[in-house]
Amino acid sequence: NPATFQPTQAAYYEQIVFPADVDALRREEHAAYGSGRRHQIDHRFIHPDGTVRWVHVDGLATLDAAGRPFRLSGTVQDVTDRKRIEESFREGEERLAVTLRSITAGVLATDAAGCVTQMNEVAELLTGWSGADAVGRPVEEVLRTIHEVTRDPTPVPVKNVLASGLAVEVANHTLLVAKDGTERPIADSAAPMRGRSGQLIGVVLVFRDQSKERETQRLLEERERLLSSIIQNLVGSFVFRAERMPNGAIEFKFVSPGVEEITGLPPDSVVNDRNRLHSALVDERQEATGTGSILRCQDGRLFDEEVCLRHARSHVPKWLRLRGQQVERREDGTEVLEGIAFDITGAKAAAAENRKLAMVAARTHNGVVLTDARARIEWVNEGFTRVTGYAFEEVRGRVPGSFLQG
């Protein structure tokens, strides 16, 4: 339930992943984090209703300028149907026939010679062939595929499976060409079928129309590029990711380029010396308030506070507003924090000047009126009331010319 589930890696491992699969999933993801490579893995998860389902995880770690991962994006696809098919083939033809009718992916089976023996309704829809017409034909005739970029024909993996006896994945960028010429991107796999004595008796192909998934992935990539562009070009603010260690120390793991304009500290120096920015913020706060604590979450997960530091080169005091949230709390007590820092030095100075002006205006005997950009009254002093006879509540939001003459 999105309203109650905390979307953190720790919660995913503890509440969703099937216990026996946690270690393998951790190893695969950690290896991908370290290299920035794409990673794919199947694992089980426990549904809230108590059932166990299979998913295929396809993710990519995004690295910062220093080569460190700071974001993981990707897709999680329910492959329970594919796993059921593989299990059904092991258990016999009778269960297979029942299962095929309930599968939402295209399923096509061949004999040991590579000729079609059976296909479900989804496979008929995707290939354009009826089961009656397809049975007995070479699988290459029914399941025509080409490379999405080069447009060259691609081999259906049946021969590879028959030769090796091993399951194989359908290559990326594969398009299925239906009987009427319709092209669809597909993905999934081919696996061997064995008889009771272990002999190879055929191959089962499970393929899925990826048109919607491709569109979703394209939108995700566009949003990722847009977000990256925004982060890299922020003016007067910077995005950060930090970790509060169990001993209270804060290390900044990622900062966007805007940090240098505001603090005078290059992003690389902040990340390489992860305590440097924290020390600058804390030293100034200790001097002003006697406390060095920053980024303390309120209401469990949110933080919103104002801090001050001195610019590393000009030594001019700079005021920052830090806003964000805790996105993860690890088993060892480490808190992962993400947020954005705004330069509010100008706003602070303007507020101070406004307070001075307000004090002067309140003490003068002359009438003083403050309006907004559309000349509507926002404030008047007591001198205005003495001169005009109008109280502030009577003129608030009005244009002076509408009631004052001369």
C-alpha positions as a LaTeX table, in Angstrom:
\begin{tabular}{lrrr}
\hline
Residue & $x$ (\AA) & $y$ (\AA) & $z$ (\AA) \\
\hline
Asn1 & 0.00 & 0.00 & 0.00 \\
Pro2 & 1.71 & 3.30 & $-1.11$ \\
Ala3 & 0.11 & 5.12 & 1.82 \\
Thr4 & 1.81 & 2.92 & 4.43 \\
Phe5 & 4.87 & 1.44 & 2.72 \\
Gln6 & 8.13 & 3.34 & 3.27 \\
Pro7 & 9.88 & 3.34 & $-0.15$ \\
Thr8 & 13.42 & 2.58 & 1.02 \\
Gln9 & 15.88 & $-0.11$ & 0.03 \\
Ala10 & 15.89 & $-1.51$ & 3.56 \\
Ala11 & 12.09 & $-1.75$ & 3.63 \\
Tyr12 & 12.11 & $-3.41$ & 0.20 \\
Tyr13 & 14.50 & $-6.09$ & 1.43 \\
Glu14 & 12.73 & $-6.62$ & 4.77 \\
Gln15 & 9.08 & $-6.45$ & 3.76 \\
Ile16 & 8.87 & $-7.48$ & 0.10 \\
Val17 & 11.75 & $-9.69$ & $-1.07$ \\
Phe18 & 11.43 & $-13.40$ & $-0.38$ \\
Pro19 & 13.93 & $-14.11$ & 2.44 \\
Ala20 & 15.85 & $-16.79$ & 0.52 \\
Asp21 & 16.49 & $-14.34$ & $-2.36$ \\
Val22 & 17.75 & $-11.34$ & $-0.33$ \\
Asp23 & 21.47 & $-12.22$ & $-0.40$ \\
Ala24 & 21.61 & $-12.83$ & $-4.15$ \\
Leu25 & 19.71 & $-9.60$ & $-4.84$ \\
Arg26 & 22.01 & $-7.60$ & $-2.56$ \\
Arg27 & 25.12 & $-9.01$ & $-4.27$ \\
Glu28 & 23.83 & $-8.20$ & $-7.74$ \\
Glu29 & 22.76 & $-4.66$ & $-6.84$ \\
His30 & 25.96 & $-3.85$ & $-4.94$ \\
Ala31 & 28.05 & $-5.05$ & $-7.90$ \\
Ala32 & 26.00 & $-2.81$ & $-10.21$ \\
Tyr33 & 26.33 & 0.19 & $-7.87$ \\
Gly34 & 30.10 & $-0.12$ & $-7.94$ \\
Ser35 & 30.39 & $-0.22$ & $-11.73$ \\
Gly36 & 27.39 & 1.77 & $-12.92$ \\
Arg37 & 26.43 & $-1.14$ & $-15.18$ \\
Arg38 & 22.93 & $-2.26$ & $-15.96$ \\
His39 & 21.80 & $-5.18$ & $-13.81$ \\
Gln40 & 19.06 & $-7.77$ & $-14.33$ \\
Ile41 & 17.88 & $-10.41$ & $-11.91$ \\
Asp42 & 14.79 & $-12.51$ & $-11.16$ \\
His43 & 13.65 & $-12.85$ & $-7.56$ \\
Arg44 & 10.56 & $-13.69$ & $-5.55$ \\
Phe45 & 8.55 & $-11.30$ & $-3.44$ \\
Ile46 & 5.79 & $-11.73$ & $-0.89$ \\
His47 & 2.48 & $-10.16$ & $-1.87$ \\
Pro48 & 0.41 & $-8.55$ & 0.95 \\
Asp49 & $-2.15$ & $-11.34$ & 0.49 \\
Gly50 & 0.55 & $-13.87$ & 1.39 \\
Thr51 & 1.18 & $-15.27$ & $-2.10$ \\
Val52 & 4.69 & $-15.49$ & $-3.54$ \\
Arg53 & 5.27 & $-13.92$ & $-6.98$ \\
Trp54 & 8.29 & $-13.59$ & $-9.27$ \\
Val55 & 9.61 & $-10.30$ & $-10.68$ \\
His56 & 12.35 & $-9.41$ & $-13.17$ \\
Val57 & 14.37 & $-6.36$ & $-12.03$ \\
Asp58 & 16.07 & $-4.28$ & $-14.73$ \\
Gly59 & 17.96 & $-1.33$ & $-13.20$ \\
Leu60 & 20.74 & 1.14 & $-13.85$ \\
Ala61 & 22.82 & 3.01 & $-11.28$ \\
Thr62 & 23.52 & 6.68 & $-12.14$ \\
Leu63 & 26.98 & 7.86 & $-11.13$ \\
Asp64 & 27.95 & 11.41 & $-10.17$ \\
Ala65 & 30.98 & 13.27 & $-11.54$ \\
Ala66 & 33.22 & 11.47 & $-9.05$ \\
Gly67 & 32.03 & 8.05 & $-10.23$ \\
Arg68 & 29.88 & 7.38 & $-7.17$ \\
Pro69 & 26.29 & 6.12 & $-7.42$ \\
Phe70 & 23.61 & 8.50 & $-6.20$ \\
Arg71 & 20.46 & 7.25 & $-7.91$ \\
Leu72 & 19.05 & 3.90 & $-9.05$ \\
Ser73 & 16.31 & 3.83 & $-11.66$ \\
Gly74 & 14.70 & 1.01 & $-13.57$ \\
Thr75 & 11.68 & $-1.24$ & $-13.92$ \\
Val76 & 10.25 & $-4.19$ & $-12.04$ \\
Gln77 & 8.30 & $-6.62$ & $-14.24$ \\
Asp78 & 6.00 & $-9.36$ & $-12.95$ \\
Val79 & 7.31 & $-12.60$ & $-14.52$ \\
Thr80 & 5.27 & $-14.98$ & $-12.39$ \\
Asp81 & 3.53 & $-16.24$ & $-15.53$ \\
Arg82 & 6.87 & $-17.14$ & $-17.16$ \\
Lys83 & 7.99 & $-19.01$ & $-14.05$ \\
Arg84 & 4.70 & $-20.83$ & $-13.93$ \\
Ile85 & 5.16 & $-21.92$ & $-17.52$ \\
Glu86 & 8.63 & $-23.28$ & $-16.86$ \\
Glu87 & 7.29 & $-25.16$ & $-13.86$ \\
Ser88 & 4.34 & $-26.44$ & $-15.87$ \\
Phe89 & 6.57 & $-27.94$ & $-18.53$ \\
Arg90 & 8.39 & $-29.83$ & $-15.87$ \\
Glu91 & 5.16 & $-31.15$ & $-14.45$ \\
Gly92 & 3.57 & $-32.31$ & $-17.69$ \\
Glu93 & 1.51 & $-31.50$ & $-20.75$ \\
Glu94 & $-1.85$ & $-31.74$ & $-19.01$ \\
Arg95 & $-1.14$ & $-28.85$ & $-16.63$ \\
Leu96 & 0.47 & $-26.91$ & $-19.46$ \\
Ala97 & $-2.73$ & $-26.77$ & $-21.48$ \\
Val98 & $-4.59$ & $-25.25$ & $-18.52$ \\
Thr99 & $-1.81$ & $-22.81$ & $-17.75$ \\
Leu100 & $-1.45$ & $-21.57$ & $-21.33$ \\
Arg101 & $-5.03$ & $-20.35$ & $-21.39$ \\
Ser102 & $-4.40$ & $-18.12$ & $-18.35$ \\
Ile103 & $-1.05$ & $-16.64$ & $-19.40$ \\
Thr104 & $-0.98$ & $-12.99$ & $-20.45$ \\
Ala105 & 2.28 & $-13.37$ & $-22.43$ \\
Gly106 & 2.70 & $-15.06$ & $-25.77$ \\
Val107 & 3.68 & $-18.73$ & $-25.39$ \\
Leu108 & 4.87 & $-20.94$ & $-28.22$ \\
Ala109 & 6.14 & $-24.51$ & $-27.92$ \\
Thr110 & 8.17 & $-26.51$ & $-30.44$ \\
Asp111 & 9.26 & $-30.09$ & $-30.80$ \\
Ala112 & 12.88 & $-31.28$ & $-30.90$ \\
Ala113 & 13.03 & $-30.42$ & $-34.62$ \\
Gly114 & 12.06 & $-26.79$ & $-34.01$ \\
Cys115 & 8.52 & $-27.03$ & $-35.43$ \\
Val116 & 5.55 & $-25.42$ & $-33.67$ \\
Thr117 & 3.47 & $-27.80$ & $-31.56$ \\
Gln118 & 1.35 & $-25.42$ & $-29.53$ \\
Met119 & 0.70 & $-21.70$ & $-28.94$ \\
Asn120 & $-1.70$ & $-19.75$ & $-26.78$ \\
Glu121 & $-4.14$ & $-17.02$ & $-27.80$ \\
Val122 & $-1.74$ & $-14.21$ & $-26.96$ \\
Ala123 & 0.92 & $-15.74$ & $-29.22$ \\
Glu124 & $-1.70$ & $-15.99$ & $-31.98$ \\
Leu125 & $-2.56$ & $-12.31$ & $-31.54$ \\
Leu126 & 1.08 & $-11.15$ & $-31.55$ \\
Thr127 & 2.25 & $-13.30$ & $-34.49$ \\
Gly128 & $-0.93$ & $-13.07$ & $-36.56$ \\
Trp129 & $-0.96$ & $-16.86$ & $-36.96$ \\
Ser130 & $-3.77$ & $-19.09$ & $-35.76$ \\
Gly131 & $-2.72$ & $-22.13$ & $-33.78$ \\
Ala132 & $-4.19$ & $-24.45$ & $-36.40$ \\
Asp133 & $-2.17$ & $-22.83$ & $-39.20$ \\
Ala134 & 1.05 & $-22.58$ & $-37.17$ \\
Val135 & 1.30 & $-26.14$ & $-35.85$ \\
Gly136 & 3.85 & $-28.17$ & $-37.79$ \\
Arg137 & 5.56 & $-25.17$ & $-39.37$ \\
Pro138 & 9.19 & $-24.23$ & $-38.61$ \\
Val139 & 9.20 & $-21.75$ & $-35.77$ \\
Glu140 & 11.20 & $-19.22$ & $-37.87$ \\
Glu141 & 8.27 & $-19.00$ & $-40.27$ \\
Val142 & 5.78 & $-18.18$ & $-37.50$ \\
Leu143 & 7.99 & $-16.10$ & $-35.22$ \\
Arg144 & 9.77 & $-13.66$ & $-37.58$ \\
Thr145 & 12.08 & $-11.23$ & $-35.80$ \\
Ile146 & 14.38 & $-8.41$ & $-36.94$ \\
His147 & 16.86 & $-6.10$ & $-35.25$ \\
Glu148 & 15.20 & $-2.84$ & $-34.30$ \\
Val149 & 18.12 & $-0.67$ & $-35.52$ \\
Thr150 & 19.75 & $-2.54$ & $-38.39$ \\
Arg151 & 16.51 & $-4.14$ & $-39.66$ \\
Asp152 & 18.44 & $-7.37$ & $-40.27$ \\
Pro153 & 16.69 & $-10.70$ & $-39.53$ \\
Thr154 & 17.56 & $-12.08$ & $-36.10$ \\
Pro155 & 17.64 & $-15.79$ & $-35.29$ \\
Val156 & 14.89 & $-17.22$ & $-33.13$ \\
Pro157 & 16.76 & $-18.79$ & $-30.17$ \\
Val158 & 15.20 & $-22.23$ & $-30.59$ \\
Lys159 & 18.25 & $-23.72$ & $-32.32$ \\
Asn160 & 20.57 & $-22.38$ & $-29.62$ \\
Val161 & 18.42 & $-23.94$ & $-26.90$ \\
Leu162 & 18.20 & $-27.26$ & $-28.73$ \\
Ala163 & 21.98 & $-27.28$ & $-29.24$ \\
Ser164 & 22.97 & $-26.21$ & $-25.72$ \\
Gly165 & 20.08 & $-27.44$ & $-23.63$ \\
Leu166 & 20.17 & $-24.11$ & $-21.78$ \\
Ala167 & 17.65 & $-21.27$ & $-21.45$ \\
Val168 & 18.49 & $-18.06$ & $-23.31$ \\
Glu169 & 17.19 & $-14.50$ & $-23.24$ \\
Val170 & 15.77 & $-12.85$ & $-26.35$ \\
Ala171 & 18.27 & $-10.23$ & $-27.56$ \\
Asn172 & 17.62 & $-6.54$ & $-26.92$ \\
His173 & 16.27 & $-4.39$ & $-29.76$ \\
Thr174 & 14.27 & $-7.29$ & $-31.18$ \\
Leu175 & 11.11 & $-6.60$ & $-33.17$ \\
Leu176 & 8.48 & $-9.26$ & $-33.85$ \\
Val177 & 7.05 & $-9.00$ & $-37.36$ \\
Ala178 & 3.48 & $-10.32$ & $-37.44$ \\
Lys179 & 1.95 & $-12.09$ & $-40.42$ \\
Asp180 & 0.31 & $-8.81$ & $-41.53$ \\
Gly181 & 3.59 & $-6.86$ & $-41.21$ \\
Thr182 & 2.86 & $-5.23$ & $-37.83$ \\
Glu183 & 6.04 & $-4.73$ & $-35.82$ \\
Arg184 & 6.24 & $-4.91$ & $-32.03$ \\
Pro185 & 9.23 & $-4.82$ & $-29.65$ \\
Ile186 & 9.37 & $-8.02$ & $-27.64$ \\
Ala187 & 11.35 & $-9.44$ & $-24.74$ \\
Asp188 & 11.58 & $-12.59$ & $-22.68$ \\
Ser189 & 13.17 & $-16.00$ & $-23.05$ \\
Ala190 & 13.35 & $-19.49$ & $-24.49$ \\
Ala191 & 13.82 & $-22.58$ & $-22.32$ \\
Pro192 & 14.31 & $-26.29$ & $-23.01$ \\
Met193 & 11.55 & $-28.85$ & $-22.38$ \\
Arg194 & 12.67 & $-32.24$ & $-21.12$ \\
Gly195 & 10.91 & $-35.55$ & $-20.78$ \\
Arg196 & 10.73 & $-37.61$ & $-17.60$ \\
Ser197 & 14.07 & $-39.24$ & $-18.33$ \\
Gly198 & 15.70 & $-35.87$ & $-18.96$ \\
Gln199 & 15.86 & $-36.04$ & $-22.76$ \\
Leu200 & 15.33 & $-32.79$ & $-24.69$ \\
Ile201 & 11.88 & $-32.91$ & $-26.30$ \\
Gly202 & 11.42 & $-29.32$ & $-27.42$ \\
Val203 & 11.57 & $-25.63$ & $-26.55$ \\
Val204 & 9.11 & $-23.18$ & $-25.03$ \\
Leu205 & 9.30 & $-19.50$ & $-25.96$ \\
Val206 & 7.67 & $-16.89$ & $-23.78$ \\
Phe207 & 7.50 & $-13.44$ & $-25.37$ \\
Arg208 & 5.83 & $-10.24$ & $-24.30$ \\
Asp209 & 4.82 & $-7.14$ & $-26.23$ \\
Gln210 & 7.06 & $-4.40$ & $-24.84$ \\
Ser211 & 5.43 & $-1.46$ & $-26.63$ \\
Lys212 & 3.98 & 0.05 & $-23.46$ \\
Glu213 & 7.09 & $-0.76$ & $-21.44$ \\
Arg214 & 9.28 & 0.91 & $-24.05$ \\
Glu215 & 7.12 & 4.02 & $-23.94$ \\
Thr216 & 7.25 & 4.04 & $-20.15$ \\
Gln217 & 11.03 & 3.60 & $-20.25$ \\
Arg218 & 11.33 & 6.41 & $-22.79$ \\
Leu219 & 9.33 & 8.74 & $-20.57$ \\
Leu220 & 11.45 & 7.75 & $-17.56$ \\
Glu221 & 14.63 & 8.47 & $-19.49$ \\
Glu222 & 13.29 & 11.84 & $-20.66$ \\
Arg223 & 12.36 & 12.76 & $-17.10$ \\
Glu224 & 15.77 & 11.59 & $-15.90$ \\
Arg225 & 17.50 & 13.81 & $-18.46$ \\
Leu226 & 15.25 & 16.74 & $-17.56$ \\
Leu227 & 15.89 & 16.26 & $-13.84$ \\
Ser228 & 19.64 & 15.99 & $-14.43$ \\
Ser229 & 19.59 & 19.17 & $-16.54$ \\
Ile230 & 17.65 & 21.05 & $-13.86$ \\
Ile231 & 20.00 & 19.87 & $-11.11$ \\
Gln232 & 23.11 & 20.78 & $-13.11$ \\
Asn233 & 21.83 & 24.29 & $-13.92$ \\
Leu234 & 20.22 & 25.40 & $-10.66$ \\
Val235 & 20.95 & 29.06 & $-9.85$ \\
Gly236 & 20.99 & 30.25 & $-6.25$ \\
Ser237 & 20.51 & 26.74 & $-4.91$ \\
Phe238 & 22.00 & 23.25 & $-4.96$ \\
Val239 & 20.76 & 19.69 & $-4.49$ \\
Phe240 & 22.45 & 17.39 & $-2.02$ \\
Arg241 & 22.46 & 13.85 & $-0.69$ \\
Ala242 & 23.97 & 13.26 & 2.72 \\
Glu243 & 24.25 & 10.55 & 5.34 \\
Arg244 & 24.00 & 11.08 & 9.09 \\
Met245 & 26.19 & 8.47 & 10.71 \\
Pro246 & 25.24 & 6.74 & 13.98 \\
Asn247 & 27.76 & 8.99 & 15.80 \\
Gly248 & 25.97 & 12.11 & 14.50 \\
Ala249 & 28.56 & 13.05 & 11.86 \\
Ile250 & 27.16 & 14.12 & 8.49 \\
Glu251 & 28.86 & 13.23 & 5.19 \\
Phe252 & 27.76 & 14.82 & 1.93 \\
Lys253 & 27.76 & 12.11 & $-0.75$ \\
Phe254 & 26.55 & 14.27 & $-3.64$ \\
Val255 & 26.13 & 18.00 & $-4.30$ \\
Ser256 & 25.13 & 19.69 & $-7.56$ \\
Pro257 & 27.38 & 22.32 & $-9.21$ \\
Gly258 & 25.43 & 25.25 & $-7.65$ \\
Val259 & 27.20 & 24.59 & $-4.33$ \\
Glu260 & 30.34 & 26.39 & $-5.53$ \\
Glu261 & 28.52 & 29.66 & $-6.36$ \\
Ile262 & 26.93 & 29.78 & $-2.92$ \\
Thr263 & 29.66 & 28.41 & $-0.66$ \\
Gly264 & 32.87 & 28.82 & $-2.66$ \\
Leu265 & 33.51 & 25.07 & $-2.30$ \\
Pro266 & 33.91 & 23.04 & $-5.55$ \\
Pro267 & 31.57 & 20.02 & $-5.71$ \\
Asp268 & 34.49 & 17.58 & $-5.90$ \\
Ser269 & 36.00 & 18.95 & $-2.70$ \\
Val270 & 32.68 & 18.63 & $-0.87$ \\
Val271 & 32.26 & 14.99 & $-1.97$ \\
Asn272 & 35.91 & 13.95 & $-1.55$ \\
Asp273 & 36.13 & 15.59 & 1.87 \\
Arg274 & 32.59 & 14.68 & 2.87 \\
Asn275 & 32.72 & 16.48 & 6.21 \\
Arg276 & 33.96 & 19.78 & 4.80 \\
Leu277 & 30.61 & 21.42 & 4.06 \\
His278 & 29.13 & 20.08 & 7.27 \\
Ser279 & 32.01 & 21.56 & 9.26 \\
Ala280 & 31.53 & 24.98 & 7.64 \\
Leu281 & 27.82 & 24.96 & 8.45 \\
Val282 & 28.28 & 23.69 & 12.00 \\
Asp283 & 31.13 & 26.06 & 12.90 \\
Glu284 & 29.02 & 29.09 & 11.94 \\
Arg285 & 25.97 & 27.74 & 13.77 \\
Gln286 & 27.98 & 27.04 & 16.91 \\
Glu287 & 29.25 & 30.60 & 16.84 \\
Ala288 & 25.73 & 32.01 & 16.44 \\
Thr289 & 23.60 & 29.66 & 18.54 \\
Gly290 & 25.93 & 27.45 & 20.53 \\
Thr291 & 24.70 & 24.29 & 18.82 \\
Gly292 & 26.23 & 22.39 & 15.94 \\
Ser293 & 23.26 & 20.20 & 15.04 \\
Ile294 & 21.86 & 20.49 & 11.50 \\
Leu295 & 19.57 & 18.47 & 9.22 \\
Arg296 & 17.50 & 17.19 & 12.12 \\
Cys297 & 14.30 & 15.65 & 10.83 \\
Gln298 & 10.94 & 16.78 & 12.19 \\
Asp299 & 7.83 & 14.59 & 12.18 \\
Gly300 & 10.10 & 11.62 & 11.72 \\
Arg301 & 11.37 & 12.34 & 8.20 \\
Leu302 & 11.25 & 16.04 & 7.14 \\
Phe303 & 13.73 & 18.83 & 7.80 \\
Asp304 & 13.46 & 22.58 & 7.08 \\
Glu305 & 15.94 & 24.95 & 8.67 \\
Glu306 & 18.05 & 28.05 & 8.11 \\
Val307 & 21.83 & 27.94 & 8.57 \\
Cys308 & 24.73 & 30.28 & 7.96 \\
Leu309 & 28.28 & 29.83 & 6.69 \\
Arg310 & 31.08 & 32.02 & 5.39 \\
His311 & 31.91 & 31.89 & 1.70 \\
Ala312 & 35.17 & 29.93 & 1.34 \\
Arg313 & 36.82 & 32.63 & $-0.83$ \\
Ser314 & 35.13 & 35.95 & 0.00 \\
His315 & 34.45 & 35.07 & 3.68 \\
Val316 & 31.11 & 36.90 & 3.35 \\
Pro317 & 28.35 & 35.36 & 5.53 \\
Lys318 & 25.82 & 33.39 & 3.46 \\
Trp319 & 22.42 & 32.26 & 4.72 \\
Leu320 & 20.99 & 28.97 & 3.45 \\
Arg321 & 17.59 & 27.34 & 3.82 \\
Leu322 & 17.88 & 23.55 & 3.87 \\
Arg323 & 14.73 & 21.59 & 3.00 \\
Gly324 & 14.33 & 17.86 & 2.39 \\
Gln325 & 13.58 & 14.51 & 3.94 \\
Gln326 & 15.00 & 11.27 & 5.22 \\
Val327 & 14.72 & 8.73 & 2.40 \\
Glu328 & 16.22 & 5.73 & 4.15 \\
Arg329 & 17.22 & 4.54 & 7.60 \\
Arg330 & 19.66 & 1.64 & 7.52 \\
Glu331 & 19.98 & $-1.19$ & 9.96 \\
Asp332 & 23.08 & 0.37 & 11.56 \\
Gly333 & 21.17 & 3.62 & 12.26 \\
Thr334 & 22.61 & 5.62 & 9.35 \\
Glu335 & 20.07 & 8.13 & 7.98 \\
Val336 & 20.11 & 8.93 & 4.25 \\
Leu337 & 18.98 & 12.50 & 3.62 \\
Glu338 & 18.11 & 14.24 & 0.35 \\
Gly339 & 17.21 & 17.88 & $-0.09$ \\
Ile340 & 17.86 & 21.26 & $-1.64$ \\
Ala341 & 19.69 & 24.30 & $-0.24$ \\
Phe342 & 18.47 & 27.80 & $-1.19$ \\
Asp343 & 20.61 & 30.94 & $-0.91$ \\
Ile344 & 18.42 & 33.28 & 1.18 \\
Thr345 & 21.12 & 35.84 & 1.96 \\
Gly346 & 19.37 & 38.50 & $-0.13$ \\
Ala347 & 15.99 & 37.74 & 1.41 \\
Lys348 & 17.50 & 37.99 & 4.89 \\
Ala349 & 19.04 & 41.39 & 4.07 \\
Ala350 & 15.79 & 42.64 & 2.52 \\
Ala351 & 13.81 & 41.54 & 5.57 \\
Ala352 & 16.22 & 43.38 & 7.85 \\
Glu353 & 15.87 & 46.57 & 5.74 \\
Asn354 & 12.08 & 46.24 & 5.76 \\
Arg355 & 12.10 & 46.00 & 9.53 \\
Lys356 & 14.15 & 49.19 & 9.73 \\
Leu357 & 11.82 & 51.00 & 7.34 \\
Ala358 & 8.79 & 49.78 & 9.28 \\
Met359 & 10.25 & 51.17 & 12.51 \\
Val360 & 10.93 & 54.56 & 10.87 \\
Ala361 & 7.49 & 54.69 & 9.23 \\
Ala362 & 5.75 & 53.80 & 12.49 \\
Arg363 & 7.41 & 56.69 & 14.30 \\
Thr364 & 6.91 & 59.47 & 11.73 \\
His365 & 3.96 & 61.85 & 11.98 \\
Asn366 & 3.52 & 61.86 & 8.21 \\
Gly367 & 1.21 & 59.41 & 6.52 \\
Val368 & 2.97 & 56.39 & 4.96 \\
Val369 & 1.30 & 53.90 & 2.59 \\
Leu370 & 2.74 & 50.64 & 1.22 \\
Thr371 & 1.08 & 49.08 & $-1.86$ \\
Asp372 & 1.59 & 45.99 & $-3.97$ \\
Ala373 & 2.49 & 46.00 & $-7.69$ \\
Arg374 & $-1.15$ & 46.80 & $-8.57$ \\
Ala375 & $-1.27$ & 49.79 & $-6.21$ \\
Arg376 & $-3.46$ & 48.01 & $-3.66$ \\
Ile377 & $-2.78$ & 49.00 & $-0.07$ \\
Glu378 & $-0.90$ & 46.46 & 2.04 \\
Trp379 & 0.03 & 48.62 & 5.06 \\
Val380 & $-0.43$ & 52.14 & 6.50 \\
Asn381 & 1.06 & 53.76 & 9.59 \\
Glu382 & $-0.71$ & 55.62 & 12.36 \\
Gly383 & 0.21 & 58.93 & 10.71 \\
Phe384 & $-1.92$ & 57.96 & 7.70 \\
Thr385 & $-4.89$ & 57.34 & 9.96 \\
Arg386 & $-4.42$ & 60.71 & 11.71 \\
Val387 & $-4.15$ & 62.58 & 8.40 \\
Thr388 & $-6.94$ & 60.83 & 6.45 \\
Gly389 & $-9.22$ & 59.52 & 9.16 \\
Tyr390 & $-9.13$ & 56.03 & 7.61 \\
Ala391 & $-8.09$ & 53.04 & 9.70 \\
Phe392 & $-5.93$ & 50.33 & 8.10 \\
Glu393 & $-8.77$ & 47.79 & 8.07 \\
Glu394 & $-10.93$ & 50.22 & 6.09 \\
Val395 & $-8.41$ & 50.67 & 3.26 \\
Arg396 & $-6.63$ & 47.31 & 3.07 \\
Gly397 & $-6.64$ & 46.04 & $-0.53$ \\
Arg398 & $-8.03$ & 49.30 & $-1.93$ \\
Val399 & $-6.39$ & 51.70 & $-4.41$ \\
Pro400 & $-5.65$ & 55.10 & $-2.75$ \\
Gly401 & $-7.20$ & 57.03 & $-5.63$ \\
Ser402 & $-10.55$ & 55.32 & $-5.05$ \\
Phe403 & $-11.14$ & 57.11 & $-1.75$ \\
Leu404 & $-8.58$ & 59.94 & $-1.50$ \\
Gln405 & $-9.14$ & 63.17 & $-3.45$ \\
Gly406 & $-6.58$ & 65.90 & $-4.18$ \\
\hline
\end{tabular}
